[in-house]
Amino acid sequence: SYSNIYSTSNQPRNPNKNRFRQHVNPLSAKFQVPATLPTDWPHSVYDSLKYDPVTTSDNRKLHLDIGCSKGGFLLQLASSRNNERALDELDSANKQNDWNYLGLEIRPSVAEFARERIPKWNCTGQMDILGCNANVDLDRLLTIYRSASSSSD
């Protein structure tokens, strides 16, 4: 067949399941609608914002990646910081990462794909990827996050 004319094996080529549209117009009407968030966001995502008088830490810094695509940069950053903290013998009492991570991606299917990668990288409880337009949602998201982090003290 034409699809595997350049293939060196007789096996049919597998389509790349992780291919996404490269660019979208952030000014188009469909991207001007504010993103729908769960009513308990960010408490439902970030462990540091869930109230527990024994384990609640001080406010974590938020690393924000606007246009995070498939989340690779954030996942590697969080994973490497977690590994560094786990290996640091001087800080063995607190192996918890002191950062939360938030990725914003305008393409909903890419954001969903990136969100599915979070558990595979052991970043659950400290990372979220949202499908939204930063031009529309950034101020609202940061206001909600700040409010949640200051009320978790």
mmCIF file of C-alpha atoms in Angstrom:
data_model
loop_
_atom_site.group_PDB
_atom_site.id
_atom_site.type_symbol
_atom_site.label_atom_id
_atom_site.label_comp_id
_atom_site.label_asym_id
_atom_site.label_seq_id
_atom_site.Cartn_x
_atom_site.Cartn_y
_atom_site.Cartn_z
ATOM 1 C CA SER A 1 0.000 0.000 0.000
ATOM 2 C CA TYR A 2 0.991 3.620 -0.401
ATOM 3 C CA SER A 3 1.198 4.261 3.360
ATOM 4 C CA ASN A 4 4.126 1.904 3.809
ATOM 5 C CA ILE A 5 5.904 2.357 0.496
ATOM 6 C CA TYR A 6 9.022 3.573 2.325
ATOM 7 C CA SER A 7 8.832 0.981 5.081
ATOM 8 C CA THR A 8 11.642 -1.562 5.279
ATOM 9 C CA SER A 9 9.454 -4.209 6.877
ATOM 10 C CA ASN A 10 6.321 -5.929 5.663
ATOM 11 C CA GLN A 11 4.435 -4.774 8.758
ATOM 12 C CA PRO A 12 1.904 -1.970 8.209
ATOM 13 C CA ARG A 13 3.012 1.368 9.623
ATOM 14 C CA ASN A 14 1.347 2.354 12.878
ATOM 15 C CA PRO A 15 -0.078 5.841 12.784
ATOM 16 C CA ASN A 16 1.397 8.141 15.389
ATOM 17 C CA LYS A 17 -1.311 8.332 18.029
ATOM 18 C CA ASN A 18 0.267 11.363 19.671
ATOM 19 C CA ARG A 19 0.162 13.731 16.707
ATOM 20 C CA PHE A 20 -1.775 16.897 17.261
ATOM 21 C CA ARG A 21 -2.579 20.005 15.302
ATOM 22 C CA GLN A 22 0.482 22.233 15.557
ATOM 23 C CA HIS A 23 -1.092 25.670 15.808
ATOM 24 C CA VAL A 24 -4.436 27.204 16.664
ATOM 25 C CA ASN A 25 -5.628 30.800 16.561
ATOM 26 C CA PRO A 26 -5.965 31.957 20.191
ATOM 27 C CA LEU A 27 -8.082 34.891 18.998
ATOM 28 C CA SER A 28 -10.789 32.708 17.467
ATOM 29 C CA ALA A 29 -14.161 32.812 19.216
ATOM 30 C CA LYS A 30 -14.016 29.239 20.528
ATOM 31 C CA PHE A 31 -10.837 30.037 22.506
ATOM 32 C CA GLN A 32 -12.271 33.209 24.068
ATOM 33 C CA VAL A 33 -14.544 31.264 26.412
ATOM 34 C CA PRO A 34 -13.192 30.847 29.969
ATOM 35 C CA ALA A 35 -12.165 27.296 30.833
ATOM 36 C CA THR A 36 -14.476 25.247 32.991
ATOM 37 C CA LEU A 37 -12.748 24.212 36.207
ATOM 38 C CA PRO A 38 -13.862 21.639 38.763
ATOM 39 C CA THR A 39 -15.548 23.405 41.682
ATOM 40 C CA ASP A 40 -12.842 22.186 44.064
ATOM 41 C CA TRP A 41 -9.857 23.193 41.915
ATOM 42 C CA PRO A 42 -7.017 23.498 42.964
ATOM 43 C CA HIS A 43 -7.684 21.688 46.257
ATOM 44 C CA SER A 44 -8.587 18.492 44.398
ATOM 45 C CA VAL A 45 -5.245 18.454 42.541
ATOM 46 C CA TYR A 46 -2.461 19.710 44.788
ATOM 47 C CA ASP A 47 -1.682 17.701 47.921
ATOM 48 C CA SER A 48 -0.184 20.749 49.630
ATOM 49 C CA LEU A 49 -3.566 22.493 49.452
ATOM 50 C CA LYS A 50 -5.532 19.654 51.026
ATOM 51 C CA TYR A 51 -6.012 20.486 54.670
ATOM 52 C CA ASP A 52 -4.283 18.108 57.051
ATOM 53 C CA PRO A 53 -2.954 19.683 60.273
ATOM 54 C CA VAL A 54 -0.106 17.161 60.471
ATOM 55 C CA THR A 55 1.238 17.297 56.911
ATOM 56 C CA THR A 56 0.148 20.681 55.564
ATOM 57 C CA SER A 57 3.268 22.561 54.571
ATOM 58 C CA ASP A 58 3.771 26.235 54.010
ATOM 59 C CA ASN A 59 2.766 27.696 50.661
ATOM 60 C CA ARG A 60 4.469 25.991 47.758
ATOM 61 C CA LYS A 61 5.768 28.059 44.924
ATOM 62 C CA LEU A 62 3.958 27.580 41.621
ATOM 63 C CA HIS A 63 5.932 26.850 38.481
ATOM 64 C CA LEU A 64 3.777 27.961 35.550
ATOM 65 C CA ASP A 65 4.365 26.760 31.994
ATOM 66 C CA ILE A 66 2.232 28.651 29.475
ATOM 67 C CA GLY A 67 1.933 26.689 26.250
ATOM 68 C CA CYS A 68 3.157 23.465 27.850
ATOM 69 C CA SER A 69 2.213 21.236 24.904
ATOM 70 C CA LYS A 70 2.521 17.580 25.998
ATOM 71 C CA GLY A 71 3.975 18.614 29.365
ATOM 72 C CA GLY A 72 7.459 17.235 28.796
ATOM 73 C CA PHE A 73 9.338 20.170 30.315
ATOM 74 C CA LEU A 74 7.179 20.300 33.458
ATOM 75 C CA LEU A 75 7.246 16.527 33.902
ATOM 76 C CA GLN A 76 11.022 16.384 33.630
ATOM 77 C CA LEU A 77 11.470 19.377 35.937
ATOM 78 C CA ALA A 78 9.177 17.989 38.633
ATOM 79 C CA SER A 79 10.607 14.499 38.333
ATOM 80 C CA SER A 80 14.216 15.679 38.565
ATOM 81 C CA ARG A 81 13.445 17.886 41.579
ATOM 82 C CA ASN A 82 11.686 14.972 43.262
ATOM 83 C CA ASN A 83 14.704 12.749 42.604
ATOM 84 C CA GLU A 84 17.110 15.395 43.927
ATOM 85 C CA ARG A 85 15.066 15.798 47.104
ATOM 86 C CA ALA A 86 14.877 12.029 47.608
ATOM 87 C CA LEU A 87 18.653 11.720 47.269
ATOM 88 C CA ASP A 88 19.418 14.668 49.531
ATOM 89 C CA GLU A 89 20.379 13.075 52.842
ATOM 90 C CA LEU A 90 20.372 16.432 54.628
ATOM 91 C CA ASP A 91 16.693 16.831 53.878
ATOM 92 C CA SER A 92 15.658 13.230 54.467
ATOM 93 C CA ALA A 93 12.887 14.225 56.888
ATOM 94 C CA ASN A 94 11.089 16.136 54.150
ATOM 95 C CA LYS A 95 11.372 14.433 50.764
ATOM 96 C CA GLN A 96 8.426 16.401 49.470
ATOM 97 C CA ASN A 97 8.971 18.698 46.518
ATOM 98 C CA ASP A 98 8.490 22.329 47.544
ATOM 99 C CA TRP A 99 6.915 23.332 44.226
ATOM 100 C CA ASN A 100 3.570 22.877 42.546
ATOM 101 C CA TYR A 101 3.441 22.813 38.751
ATOM 102 C CA LEU A 102 0.737 24.119 36.434
ATOM 103 C CA GLY A 103 0.790 23.752 32.672
ATOM 104 C CA LEU A 104 -1.547 25.702 30.429
ATOM 105 C CA GLU A 105 -2.217 24.434 26.921
ATOM 106 C CA ILE A 106 -4.738 25.961 24.515
ATOM 107 C CA ARG A 107 -5.333 22.730 22.552
ATOM 108 C CA PRO A 108 -7.755 20.617 24.639
ATOM 109 C CA SER A 109 -6.682 17.237 23.226
ATOM 110 C CA VAL A 110 -3.026 18.016 23.921
ATOM 111 C CA ALA A 111 -3.844 19.139 27.465
ATOM 112 C CA GLU A 112 -5.743 15.892 28.052
ATOM 113 C CA PHE A 113 -2.813 13.850 26.734
ATOM 114 C CA ALA A 114 -0.393 15.765 28.987
ATOM 115 C CA ARG A 115 -2.652 15.303 32.025
ATOM 116 C CA GLU A 116 -2.685 11.542 31.432
ATOM 117 C CA ARG A 117 1.127 11.528 31.644
ATOM 118 C CA ILE A 118 1.238 12.977 35.184
ATOM 119 C CA PRO A 119 0.724 9.681 37.093
ATOM 120 C CA LYS A 120 3.237 7.889 34.865
ATOM 121 C CA TRP A 121 5.898 10.374 35.995
ATOM 122 C CA ASN A 122 4.898 10.116 39.696
ATOM 123 C CA CYS A 123 3.874 13.767 39.780
ATOM 124 C CA THR A 124 0.320 13.282 41.046
ATOM 125 C CA GLY A 125 -0.536 15.722 43.815
ATOM 126 C CA GLN A 126 1.851 18.417 42.682
ATOM 127 C CA MET A 127 1.023 18.991 39.005
ATOM 128 C CA ASP A 128 -1.942 19.857 36.836
ATOM 129 C CA ILE A 129 -2.343 20.612 33.144
ATOM 130 C CA LEU A 130 -5.300 22.753 32.121
ATOM 131 C CA GLY A 131 -6.728 23.194 28.665
ATOM 132 C CA CYS A 132 -7.325 26.930 28.451
ATOM 133 C CA ASN A 133 -6.357 30.170 26.761
ATOM 134 C CA ALA A 134 -3.851 32.010 28.979
ATOM 135 C CA ASN A 135 -5.059 35.336 27.529
ATOM 136 C CA VAL A 136 -8.515 34.604 28.908
ATOM 137 C CA ASP A 137 -7.898 32.510 32.036
ATOM 138 C CA LEU A 138 -4.500 33.311 33.544
ATOM 139 C CA ASP A 139 -5.575 36.050 35.970
ATOM 140 C CA ARG A 140 -8.536 33.997 37.199
ATOM 141 C CA LEU A 141 -6.442 30.837 37.669
ATOM 142 C CA LEU A 142 -3.726 32.636 39.616
ATOM 143 C CA THR A 143 -6.297 34.404 41.793
ATOM 144 C CA ILE A 144 -7.995 31.092 42.633
ATOM 145 C CA TYR A 145 -4.642 29.421 43.312
ATOM 146 C CA ARG A 146 -3.423 32.266 45.552
ATOM 147 C CA SER A 147 -6.685 32.247 47.468
ATOM 148 C CA ALA A 148 -6.498 28.479 47.957
ATOM 149 C CA SER A 149 -2.849 28.506 49.016
ATOM 150 C CA SER A 150 -3.320 31.313 51.514
ATOM 151 C CA SER A 151 -6.369 29.588 53.058
ATOM 152 C CA SER A 152 -4.489 26.296 53.493
ATOM 153 C CA ASP A 153 -2.156 27.771 56.142
#
